[in-house]
Coordinates of C-alpha atoms in Angstrom, one line a residue:
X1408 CA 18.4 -21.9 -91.3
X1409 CA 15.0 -22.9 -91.7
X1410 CA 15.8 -25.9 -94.0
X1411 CA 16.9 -27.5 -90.7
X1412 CA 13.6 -27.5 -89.2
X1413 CA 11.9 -28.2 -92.4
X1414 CA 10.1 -31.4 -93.2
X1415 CA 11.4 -34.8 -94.7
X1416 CA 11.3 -34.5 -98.9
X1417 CA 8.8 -36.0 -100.4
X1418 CA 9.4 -38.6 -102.4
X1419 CA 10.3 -38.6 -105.7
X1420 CA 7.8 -39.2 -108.9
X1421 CA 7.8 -42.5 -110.1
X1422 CA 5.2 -45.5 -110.7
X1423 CA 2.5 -45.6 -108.2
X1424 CA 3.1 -48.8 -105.8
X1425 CA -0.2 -48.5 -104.8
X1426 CA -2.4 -46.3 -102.2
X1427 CA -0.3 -44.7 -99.5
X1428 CA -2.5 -44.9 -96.5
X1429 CA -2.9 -40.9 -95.5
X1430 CA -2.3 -41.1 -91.6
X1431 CA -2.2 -37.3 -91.2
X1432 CA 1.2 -38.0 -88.9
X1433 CA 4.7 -35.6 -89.4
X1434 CA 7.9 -37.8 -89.4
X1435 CA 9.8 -37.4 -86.0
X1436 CA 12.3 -35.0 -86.2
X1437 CA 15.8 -35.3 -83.6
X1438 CA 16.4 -31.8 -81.4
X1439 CA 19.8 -31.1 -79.8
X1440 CA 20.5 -29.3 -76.9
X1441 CA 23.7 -27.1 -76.6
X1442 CA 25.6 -28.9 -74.4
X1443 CA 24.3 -32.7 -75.7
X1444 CA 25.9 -31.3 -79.4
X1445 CA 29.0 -29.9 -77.3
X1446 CA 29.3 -33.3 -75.3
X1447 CA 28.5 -35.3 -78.7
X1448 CA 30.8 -33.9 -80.9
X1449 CA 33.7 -33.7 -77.9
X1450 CA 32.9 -37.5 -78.0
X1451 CA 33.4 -37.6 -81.5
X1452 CA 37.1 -35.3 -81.3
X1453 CA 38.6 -37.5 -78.2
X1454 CA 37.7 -41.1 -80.4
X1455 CA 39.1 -39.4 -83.5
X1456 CA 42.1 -37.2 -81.9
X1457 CA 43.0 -38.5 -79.1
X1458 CA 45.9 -38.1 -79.6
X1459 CA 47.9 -36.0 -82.1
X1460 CA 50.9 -33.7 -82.7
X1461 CA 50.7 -30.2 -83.8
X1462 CA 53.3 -28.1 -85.3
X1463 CA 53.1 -24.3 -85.1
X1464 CA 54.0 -20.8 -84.6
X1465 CA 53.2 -19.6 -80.6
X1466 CA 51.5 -16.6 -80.4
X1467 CA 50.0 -14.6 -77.6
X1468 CA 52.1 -17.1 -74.9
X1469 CA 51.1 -16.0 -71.5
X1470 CA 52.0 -18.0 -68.2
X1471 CA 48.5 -17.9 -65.2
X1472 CA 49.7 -17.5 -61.5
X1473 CA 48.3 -20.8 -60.9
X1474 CA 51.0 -22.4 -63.7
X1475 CA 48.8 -22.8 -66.5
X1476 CA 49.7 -21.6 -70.2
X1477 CA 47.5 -20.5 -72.3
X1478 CA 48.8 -19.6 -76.4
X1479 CA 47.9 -20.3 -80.3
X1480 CA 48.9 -22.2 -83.0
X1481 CA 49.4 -20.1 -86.0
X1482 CA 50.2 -21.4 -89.2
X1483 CA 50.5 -18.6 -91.8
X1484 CA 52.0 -20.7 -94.9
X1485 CA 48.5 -22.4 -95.5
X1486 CA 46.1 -20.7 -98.5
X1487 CA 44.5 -18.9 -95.1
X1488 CA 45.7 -18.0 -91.9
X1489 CA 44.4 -21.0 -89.3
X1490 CA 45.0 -20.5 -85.9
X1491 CA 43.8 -22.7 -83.3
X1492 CA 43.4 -22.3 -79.2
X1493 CA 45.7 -24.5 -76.9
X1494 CA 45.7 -24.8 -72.8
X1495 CA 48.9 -26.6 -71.1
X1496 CA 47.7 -27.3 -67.4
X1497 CA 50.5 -26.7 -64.8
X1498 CA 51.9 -30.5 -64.8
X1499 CA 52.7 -30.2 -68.3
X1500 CA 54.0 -26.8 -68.3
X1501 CA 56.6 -27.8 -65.6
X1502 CA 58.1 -30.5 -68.1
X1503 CA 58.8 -28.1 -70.8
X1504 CA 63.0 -27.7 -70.7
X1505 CA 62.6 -24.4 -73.1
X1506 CA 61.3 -20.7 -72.7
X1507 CA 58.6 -20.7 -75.5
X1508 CA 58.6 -17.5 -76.9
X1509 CA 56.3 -15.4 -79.7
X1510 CA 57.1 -16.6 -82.9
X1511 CA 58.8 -19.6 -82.5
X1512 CA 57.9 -22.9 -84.3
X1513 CA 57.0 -25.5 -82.1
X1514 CA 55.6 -28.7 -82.3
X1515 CA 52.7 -29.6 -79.7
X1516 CA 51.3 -32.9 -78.6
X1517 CA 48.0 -33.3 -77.0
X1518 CA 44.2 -34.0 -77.4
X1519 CA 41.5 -32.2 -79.6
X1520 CA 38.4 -30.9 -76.7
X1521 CA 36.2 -28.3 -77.2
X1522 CA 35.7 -25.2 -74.5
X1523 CA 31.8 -26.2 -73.5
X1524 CA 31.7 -22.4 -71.9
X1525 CA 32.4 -20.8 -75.5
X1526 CA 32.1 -23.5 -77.8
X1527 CA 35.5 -23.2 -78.8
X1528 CA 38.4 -26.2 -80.6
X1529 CA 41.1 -26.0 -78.2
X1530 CA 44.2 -28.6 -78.0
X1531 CA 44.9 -29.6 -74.6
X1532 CA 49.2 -29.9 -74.6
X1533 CA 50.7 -32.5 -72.8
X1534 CA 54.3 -31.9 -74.5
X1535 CA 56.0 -29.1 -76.0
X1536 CA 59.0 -28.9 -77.8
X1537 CA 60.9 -26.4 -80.7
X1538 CA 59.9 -28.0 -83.9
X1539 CA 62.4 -29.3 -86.6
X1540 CA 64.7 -29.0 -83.4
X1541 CA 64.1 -32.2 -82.1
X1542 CA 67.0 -34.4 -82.8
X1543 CA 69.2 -31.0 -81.8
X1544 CA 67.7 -30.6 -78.6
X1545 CA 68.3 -34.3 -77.5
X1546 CA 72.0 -34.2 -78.3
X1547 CA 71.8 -30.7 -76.8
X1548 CA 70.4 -32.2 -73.4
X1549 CA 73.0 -35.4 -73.5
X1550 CA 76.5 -33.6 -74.0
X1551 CA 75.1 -31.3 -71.2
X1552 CA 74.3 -34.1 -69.2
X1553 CA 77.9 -36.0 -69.9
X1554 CA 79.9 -33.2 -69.1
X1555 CA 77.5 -31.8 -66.2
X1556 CA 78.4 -35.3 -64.4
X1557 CA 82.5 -34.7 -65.4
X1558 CA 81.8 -32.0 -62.6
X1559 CA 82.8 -29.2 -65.7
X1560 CA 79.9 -27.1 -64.0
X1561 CA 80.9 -27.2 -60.9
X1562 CA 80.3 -23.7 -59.4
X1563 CA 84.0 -24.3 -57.6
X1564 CA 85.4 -24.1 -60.8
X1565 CA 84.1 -20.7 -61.2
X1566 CA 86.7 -18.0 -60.9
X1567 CA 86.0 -14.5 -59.9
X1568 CA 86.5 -11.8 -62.7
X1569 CA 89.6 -9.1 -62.6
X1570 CA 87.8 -6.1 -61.2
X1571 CA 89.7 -3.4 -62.9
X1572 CA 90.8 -5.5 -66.0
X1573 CA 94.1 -3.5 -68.2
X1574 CA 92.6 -5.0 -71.2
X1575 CA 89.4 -6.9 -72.2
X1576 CA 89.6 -10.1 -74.9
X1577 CA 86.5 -10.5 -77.6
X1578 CA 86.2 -13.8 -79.4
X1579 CA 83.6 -13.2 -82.2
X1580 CA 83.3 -12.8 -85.7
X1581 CA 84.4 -9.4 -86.8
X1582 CA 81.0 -9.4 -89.2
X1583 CA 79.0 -9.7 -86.0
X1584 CA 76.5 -6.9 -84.4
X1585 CA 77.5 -8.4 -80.8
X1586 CA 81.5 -7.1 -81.4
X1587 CA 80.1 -3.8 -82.1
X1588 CA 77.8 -3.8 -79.0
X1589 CA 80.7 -5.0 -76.6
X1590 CA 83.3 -2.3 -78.6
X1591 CA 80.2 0.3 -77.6
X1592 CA 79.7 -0.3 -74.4
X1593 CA 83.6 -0.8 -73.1
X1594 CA 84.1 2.5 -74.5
X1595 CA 81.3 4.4 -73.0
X1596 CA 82.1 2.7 -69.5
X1597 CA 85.8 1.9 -69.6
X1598 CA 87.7 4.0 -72.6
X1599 CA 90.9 2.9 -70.5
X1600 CA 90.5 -0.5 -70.9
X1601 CA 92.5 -1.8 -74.0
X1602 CA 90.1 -4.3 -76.4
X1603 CA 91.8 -7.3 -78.2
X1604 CA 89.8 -9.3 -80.7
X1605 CA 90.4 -12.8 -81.9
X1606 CA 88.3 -13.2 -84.7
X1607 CA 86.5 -16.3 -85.3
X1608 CA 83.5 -17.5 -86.6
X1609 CA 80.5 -17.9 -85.0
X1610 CA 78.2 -20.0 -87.2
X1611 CA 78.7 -22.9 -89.7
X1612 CA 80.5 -25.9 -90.1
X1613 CA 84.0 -24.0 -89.5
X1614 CA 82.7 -22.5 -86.1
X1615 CA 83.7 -24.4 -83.5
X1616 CA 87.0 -25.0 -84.9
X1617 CA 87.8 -21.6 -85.0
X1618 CA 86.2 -20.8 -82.1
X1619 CA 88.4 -23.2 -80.3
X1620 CA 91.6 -21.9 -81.6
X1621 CA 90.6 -18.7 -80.6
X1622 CA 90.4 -19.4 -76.8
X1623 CA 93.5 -21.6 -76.7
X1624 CA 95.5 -18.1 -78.6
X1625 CA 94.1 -16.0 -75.8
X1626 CA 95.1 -18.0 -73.3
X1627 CA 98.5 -19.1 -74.7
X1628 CA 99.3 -14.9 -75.6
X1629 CA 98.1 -14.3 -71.5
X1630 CA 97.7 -10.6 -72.9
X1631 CA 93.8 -10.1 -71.6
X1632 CA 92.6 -10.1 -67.9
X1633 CA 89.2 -10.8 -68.9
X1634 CA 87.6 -12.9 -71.8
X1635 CA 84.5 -12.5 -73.3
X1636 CA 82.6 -15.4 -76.2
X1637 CA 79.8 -13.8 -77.7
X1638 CA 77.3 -13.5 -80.5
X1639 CA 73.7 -12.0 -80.9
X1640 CA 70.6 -14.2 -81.0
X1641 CA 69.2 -17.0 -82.9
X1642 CA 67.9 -20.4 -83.4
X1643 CA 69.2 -23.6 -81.9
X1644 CA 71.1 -24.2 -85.3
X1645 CA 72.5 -21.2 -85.6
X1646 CA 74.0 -21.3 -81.9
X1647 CA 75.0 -25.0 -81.9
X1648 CA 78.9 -23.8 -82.5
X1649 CA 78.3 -23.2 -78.8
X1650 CA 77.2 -26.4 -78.2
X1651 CA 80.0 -28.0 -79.6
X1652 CA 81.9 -30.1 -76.7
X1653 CA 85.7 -29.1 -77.9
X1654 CA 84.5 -25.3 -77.7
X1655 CA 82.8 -26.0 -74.3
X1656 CA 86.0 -27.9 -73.0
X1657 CA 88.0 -24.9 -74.0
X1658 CA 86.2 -22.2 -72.0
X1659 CA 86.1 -24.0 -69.1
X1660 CA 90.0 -25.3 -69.1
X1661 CA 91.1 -21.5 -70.4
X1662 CA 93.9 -19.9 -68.1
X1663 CA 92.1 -16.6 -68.5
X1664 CA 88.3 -16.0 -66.9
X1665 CA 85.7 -16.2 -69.4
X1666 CA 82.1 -14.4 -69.8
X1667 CA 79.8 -16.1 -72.2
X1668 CA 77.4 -13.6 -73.9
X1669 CA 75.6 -15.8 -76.6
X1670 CA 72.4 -14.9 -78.4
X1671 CA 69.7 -13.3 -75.7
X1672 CA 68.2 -13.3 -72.7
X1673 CA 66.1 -16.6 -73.2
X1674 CA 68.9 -18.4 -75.5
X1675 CA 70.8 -20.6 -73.5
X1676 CA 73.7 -22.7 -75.0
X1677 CA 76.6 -25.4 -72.5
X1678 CA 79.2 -22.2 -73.6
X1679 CA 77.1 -20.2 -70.5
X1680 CA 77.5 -23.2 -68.3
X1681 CA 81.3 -23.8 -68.5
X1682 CA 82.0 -20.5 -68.6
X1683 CA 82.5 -18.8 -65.4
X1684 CA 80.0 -16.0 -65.7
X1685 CA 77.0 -15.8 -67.9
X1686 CA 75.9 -12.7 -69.4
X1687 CA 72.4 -12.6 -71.1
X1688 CA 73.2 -10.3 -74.1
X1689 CA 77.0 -9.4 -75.4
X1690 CA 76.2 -6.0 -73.9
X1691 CA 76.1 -6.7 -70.7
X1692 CA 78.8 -9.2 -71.1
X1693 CA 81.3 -6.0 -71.7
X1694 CA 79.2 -4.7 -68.7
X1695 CA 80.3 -7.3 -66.6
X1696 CA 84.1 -7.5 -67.5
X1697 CA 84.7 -3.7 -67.0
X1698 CA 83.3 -1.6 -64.2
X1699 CA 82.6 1.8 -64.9
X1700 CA 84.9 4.6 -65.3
X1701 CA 83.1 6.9 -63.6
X1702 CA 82.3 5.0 -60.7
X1703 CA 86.1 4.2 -60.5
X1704 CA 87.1 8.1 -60.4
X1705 CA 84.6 8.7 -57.9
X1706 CA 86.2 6.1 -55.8
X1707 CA 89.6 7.3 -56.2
X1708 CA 88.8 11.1 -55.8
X1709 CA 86.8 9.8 -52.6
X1710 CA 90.3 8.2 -51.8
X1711 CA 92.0 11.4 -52.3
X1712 CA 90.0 13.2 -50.3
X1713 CA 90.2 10.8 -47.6
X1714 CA 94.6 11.1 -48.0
X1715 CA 94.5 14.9 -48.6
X1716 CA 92.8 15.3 -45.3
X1717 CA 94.7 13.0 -43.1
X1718 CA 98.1 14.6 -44.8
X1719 CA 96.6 18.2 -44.0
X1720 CA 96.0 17.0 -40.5
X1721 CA 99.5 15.6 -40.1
X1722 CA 101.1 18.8 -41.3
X1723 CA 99.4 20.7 -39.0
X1724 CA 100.3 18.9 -36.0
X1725 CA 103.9 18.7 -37.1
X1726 CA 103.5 22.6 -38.1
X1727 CA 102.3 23.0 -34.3
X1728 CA 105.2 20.9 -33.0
X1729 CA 107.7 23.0 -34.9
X1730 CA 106.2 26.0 -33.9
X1731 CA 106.8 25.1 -29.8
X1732 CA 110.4 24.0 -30.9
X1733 CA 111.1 27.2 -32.6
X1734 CA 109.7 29.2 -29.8
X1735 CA 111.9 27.2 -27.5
X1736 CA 114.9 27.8 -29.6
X1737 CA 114.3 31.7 -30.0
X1738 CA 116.4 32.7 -26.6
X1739 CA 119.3 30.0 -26.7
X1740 CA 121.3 31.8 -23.9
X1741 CA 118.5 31.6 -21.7
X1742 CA 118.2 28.0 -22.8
X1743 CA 122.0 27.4 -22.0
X1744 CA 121.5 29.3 -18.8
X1745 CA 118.7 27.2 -17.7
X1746 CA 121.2 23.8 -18.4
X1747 CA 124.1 25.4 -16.7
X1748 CA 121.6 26.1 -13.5
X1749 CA 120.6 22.3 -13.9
X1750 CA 124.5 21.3 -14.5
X1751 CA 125.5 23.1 -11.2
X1752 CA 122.3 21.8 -9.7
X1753 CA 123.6 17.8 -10.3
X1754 CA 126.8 18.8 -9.3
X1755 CA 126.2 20.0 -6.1
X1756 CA 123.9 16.7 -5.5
X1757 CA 126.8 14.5 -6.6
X1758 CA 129.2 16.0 -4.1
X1759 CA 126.6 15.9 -1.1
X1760 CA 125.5 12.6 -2.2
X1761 CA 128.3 10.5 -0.7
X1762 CA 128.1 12.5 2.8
X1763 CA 124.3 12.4 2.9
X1764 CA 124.5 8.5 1.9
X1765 CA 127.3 8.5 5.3
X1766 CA 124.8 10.5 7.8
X1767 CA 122.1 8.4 6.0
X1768 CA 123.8 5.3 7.2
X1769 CA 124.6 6.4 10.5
X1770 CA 120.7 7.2 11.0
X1771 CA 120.0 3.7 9.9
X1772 CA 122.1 2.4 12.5
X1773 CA 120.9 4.4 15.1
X1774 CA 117.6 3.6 14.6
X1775 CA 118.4 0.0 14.3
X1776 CA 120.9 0.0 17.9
X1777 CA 117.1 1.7 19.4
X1778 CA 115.1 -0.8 18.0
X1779 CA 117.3 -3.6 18.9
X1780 CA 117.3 -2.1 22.8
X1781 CA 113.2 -1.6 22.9
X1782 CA 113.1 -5.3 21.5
X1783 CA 115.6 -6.6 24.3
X1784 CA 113.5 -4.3 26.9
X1785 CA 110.4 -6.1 25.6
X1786 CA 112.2 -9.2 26.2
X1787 CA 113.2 -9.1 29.6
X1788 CA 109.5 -8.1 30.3
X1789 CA 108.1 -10.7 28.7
X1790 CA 110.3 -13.2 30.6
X1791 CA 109.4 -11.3 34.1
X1792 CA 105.9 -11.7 33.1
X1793 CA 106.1 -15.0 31.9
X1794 CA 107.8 -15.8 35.5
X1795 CA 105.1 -14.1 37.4
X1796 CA 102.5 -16.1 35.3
X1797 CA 104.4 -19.4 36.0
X1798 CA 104.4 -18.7 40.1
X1799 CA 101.0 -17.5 40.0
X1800 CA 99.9 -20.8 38.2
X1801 CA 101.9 -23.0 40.8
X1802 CA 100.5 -21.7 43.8
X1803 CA 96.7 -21.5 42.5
X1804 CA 97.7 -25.2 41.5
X1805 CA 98.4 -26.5 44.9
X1806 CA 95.6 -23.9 46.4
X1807 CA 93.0 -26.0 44.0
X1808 CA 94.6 -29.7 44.6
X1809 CA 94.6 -29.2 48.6
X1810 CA 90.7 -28.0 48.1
X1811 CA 90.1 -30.8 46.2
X1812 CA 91.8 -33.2 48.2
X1813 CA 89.4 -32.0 51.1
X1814 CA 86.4 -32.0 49.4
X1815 CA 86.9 -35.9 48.9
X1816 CA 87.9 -36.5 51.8
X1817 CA 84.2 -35.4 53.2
X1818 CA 82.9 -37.4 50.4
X1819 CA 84.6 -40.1 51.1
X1820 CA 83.1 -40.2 55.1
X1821 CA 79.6 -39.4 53.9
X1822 CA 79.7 -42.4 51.6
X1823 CA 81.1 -44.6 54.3
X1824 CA 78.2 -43.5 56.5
X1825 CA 75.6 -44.5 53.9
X1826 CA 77.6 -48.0 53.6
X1827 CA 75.0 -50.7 54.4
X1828 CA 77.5 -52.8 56.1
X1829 CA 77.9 -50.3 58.3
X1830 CA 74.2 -50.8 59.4
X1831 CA 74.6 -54.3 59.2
X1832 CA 76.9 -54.2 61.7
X1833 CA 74.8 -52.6 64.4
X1834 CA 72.8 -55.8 63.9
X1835 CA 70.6 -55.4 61.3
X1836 CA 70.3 -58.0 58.0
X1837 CA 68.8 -57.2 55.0
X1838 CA 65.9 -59.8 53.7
X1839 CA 65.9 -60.7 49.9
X1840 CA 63.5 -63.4 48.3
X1841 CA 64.8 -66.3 46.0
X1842 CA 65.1 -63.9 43.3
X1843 CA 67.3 -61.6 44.8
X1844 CA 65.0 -59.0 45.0
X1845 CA 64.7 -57.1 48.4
X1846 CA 61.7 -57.6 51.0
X1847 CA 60.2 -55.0 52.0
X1848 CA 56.5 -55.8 53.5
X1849 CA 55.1 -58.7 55.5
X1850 CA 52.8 -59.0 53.0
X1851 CA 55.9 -59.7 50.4
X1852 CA 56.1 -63.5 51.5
X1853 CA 54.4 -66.2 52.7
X1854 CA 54.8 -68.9 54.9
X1855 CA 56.4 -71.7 53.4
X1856 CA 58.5 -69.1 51.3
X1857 CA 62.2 -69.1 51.4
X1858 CA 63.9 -66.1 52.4
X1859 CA 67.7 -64.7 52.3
X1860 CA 68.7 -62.9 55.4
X1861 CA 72.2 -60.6 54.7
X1862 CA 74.1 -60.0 58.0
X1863 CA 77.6 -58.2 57.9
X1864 CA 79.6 -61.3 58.0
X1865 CA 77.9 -63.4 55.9
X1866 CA 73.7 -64.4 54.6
X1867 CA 71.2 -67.0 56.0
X1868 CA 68.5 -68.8 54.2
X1869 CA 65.9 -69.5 56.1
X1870 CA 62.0 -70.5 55.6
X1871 CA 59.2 -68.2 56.5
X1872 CA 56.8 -70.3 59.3
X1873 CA 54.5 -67.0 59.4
X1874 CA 53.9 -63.6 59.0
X1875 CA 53.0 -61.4 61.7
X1876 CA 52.4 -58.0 60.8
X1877 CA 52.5 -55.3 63.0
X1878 CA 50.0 -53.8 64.7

């Protein structure tokens, strides 16, 4: 450490090149700081890598809440173990199509930075994807894309499984742990249900052939409510049987329902999407084809219940109906009694019934002949009534008119009184000016003025000479 810091060699012994001037000066030594050498030599890793590709096996994978991921490279073929840090910000996480896992070999792309807070290497990832896979993956992504738009998806192709299947198909290879997890779990939930296996296998070149021949058998036999394509885990290659498009075209055209249960919970193959329910694990694909016994029984014995206690309550209210029919029925004489009383009864009523109906009539008619009478009484009032009104009305009539008659009669003299002629006629004239209106006053005219006298026979005009006024 402290050959750092030391001073510059001296030089080495040769021939003398003459006097060295002694200045008594130390050569100028550079000093770093921590974060100029971070910066410097982050400088140095972005020129040199800014970009490279990174292949690798993910280990401690973890996913932040803000969307981050934060993992390491391992590589554990080299002479040593190498491991280095890696950060995918959320942007570049959201692109990755895949659910990285532990373990899995992967190839990385992204830039060389170092952590200035530690001092760390890390690899910032802009791209992720399952290494050596590559090629797979694409083809993976375009048959799912060709037969996604072909509507083979569709969730209105989906059909609904048979809820209490009779028997249960398996396509799988008979070497396979996923047939003895489905045999397993159908028999702990559903013993009753009957198992039928079409052997096929699920990995190699032969695969989907046999795969495919498989489905068509079960549905050409029709002897299996349910269908279930499954195999346990793996990689890409050993799953692609279930990516092959003749095997995906015949789960989703197959008469029968089918329930894909390929690899684990994070595989995910087209199989799952043209098939029209997808199980995670081959277990829980038997899960999902068959309920549980169990559960079933306890349905039913709640059914039976349910029966036995409406048939117990119909028995006893026929018992209770049978009982008041048998107590009816104990004493038949006084039963036949009781009808001979009711016989004799209707008899009696049938005879009477056409002299009652006669006296019945003749009360009708009766009634009717009185009512008929008080309406012709009623009559003959009203018409005396009516007579009585009519006199009364003539004579008020005439006592009104002759009333009238004399009250114009004085109205007619007192307006023949008021008549100016009449006045007129005593000698009098009424004076008017040009206008027509009437004079009243001496001081109304002047002299010089014309002036309109009315007598009773006639009107004078005359011209006023002067006005005398009176005194």
């Amino acid at each position: 450490m402290n050959d750092l810091f030391a001073d510059p060699p001296a030089p080495p012994p040769g021939p003398s090149r003459g006097p060295v001037a002694s200045t008594g000066l130390r050569v100028a030594r550079q000093v770093w700081s921590v974060a100029a050498l971070l910066n410097a030599v982050a400088d140095t890793l972005q020129a040199r890598f800014a970009n490279v590709t990174v292949q690798g096996e993910l280990s401690g994978f973890s996913r932040a809440p803000s969307g981050h991921c934060y993992f390491s490279l391992k590589d554990d073929r080299a002479l040593e173990p190498a491991l280095v840090r890696c950060a995918m910000f959320r942007r570049a996480a959201a692109m990755v199509d895949f659910q990285p896992r532990d373990g899995m070999l992967v190839e990385v792309r992204g830039r060389l930075a170092l952590y200035n807070a530690r001092g760390d290497l890390q690899l910032v990832a802009e791209s992720m994807r399952p290494a050596g896979q590559g090629a797979l993956y694409e083809q993976f992504l375009r048959l799912k894309a060709k037969l996604e738009a072909e509507g083979l998806f569709e969730p209105e192709r989906k059909r609904p499984l048979v809820r209490h299947p009779r028997a249960v198909g398996v396509v799988t290879s008979l070497k396979a742990a996923a047939l003895h997890d489905v045999l397993t779990a159908l028999q702990r939930r559903a013993p009753q249900v009957r198992v039928v296996v079409y052997p096929a296998s699920v990995q190699g070149a032969e695969a989907p052939a046999e795969l495919q021949r498989a489905i068509h058998l079960a549905g050409e036999r029709r002897e299996v409510d349910t269908l279930i394509v499954c195999r346990g885990g793996g990689s890409l290659e050993d799953l692609w049987a279930f990516n092959d498009e003749a095997v995906v075209r015949a789960i989703a055209h197959s008469p029968v329902p089918v329930v894909c249960g390929v690899g684990h919970e994070t595989d995910v193959t087209i199989a799952d999407f043209a098939a029209d329910l997808r199980a995670p694990t081959p277990t829980a694909a038997a899960e999902l084809a068959a309920p549980v016994r169990d559960e079933c029984l306890a349905v039913l014995q709640g059914l039976y219940n349910c029966l036995q206690r409406c048939v117990d309550r119909k028995l006893e209210r026929e018992g209770q109906r049978l009982d008041q029919t048998t107590m009816r029925l104990a004493r038949p004489a006084q039963v036949l009694a009781q009808r001979h009383r009711e016989l004799d009864r209707l008899q009696q009523r049938w005879a009477a019934a056409p002299r009652q109906r006669l006296q019945l009539a003749r009360q009708r008619e009766l009634h009717l002949g009185e009512r008929l009478l008080r309406s012709t009484q009623r009559l003959s009032s009203a018409r005396q009534r009516e007579q009585h009104l009519a006199e009364r009305l003539q004579r008020s009539t005439h006592v009104r008119l002759d009333a009238q008659a004399a009250r114009l009669e004085a109205l007619a003299a007192r307006l023949e009184s008021a008549n100016p002629r009449q006045v007129l006629q005593r000698g009098y004239a009424l004076l008017t000016d040009a206008e027509g209106a009437p004079i009243t006053s001496t001081g109304a005219v002047h002299p010089g003025d014309t002036v309109r006298a009315v007598l009773h026979d006639g009107a004078l005009v005359t011209e006023v000479q002067r006005s005398e006024p009176s005194a």
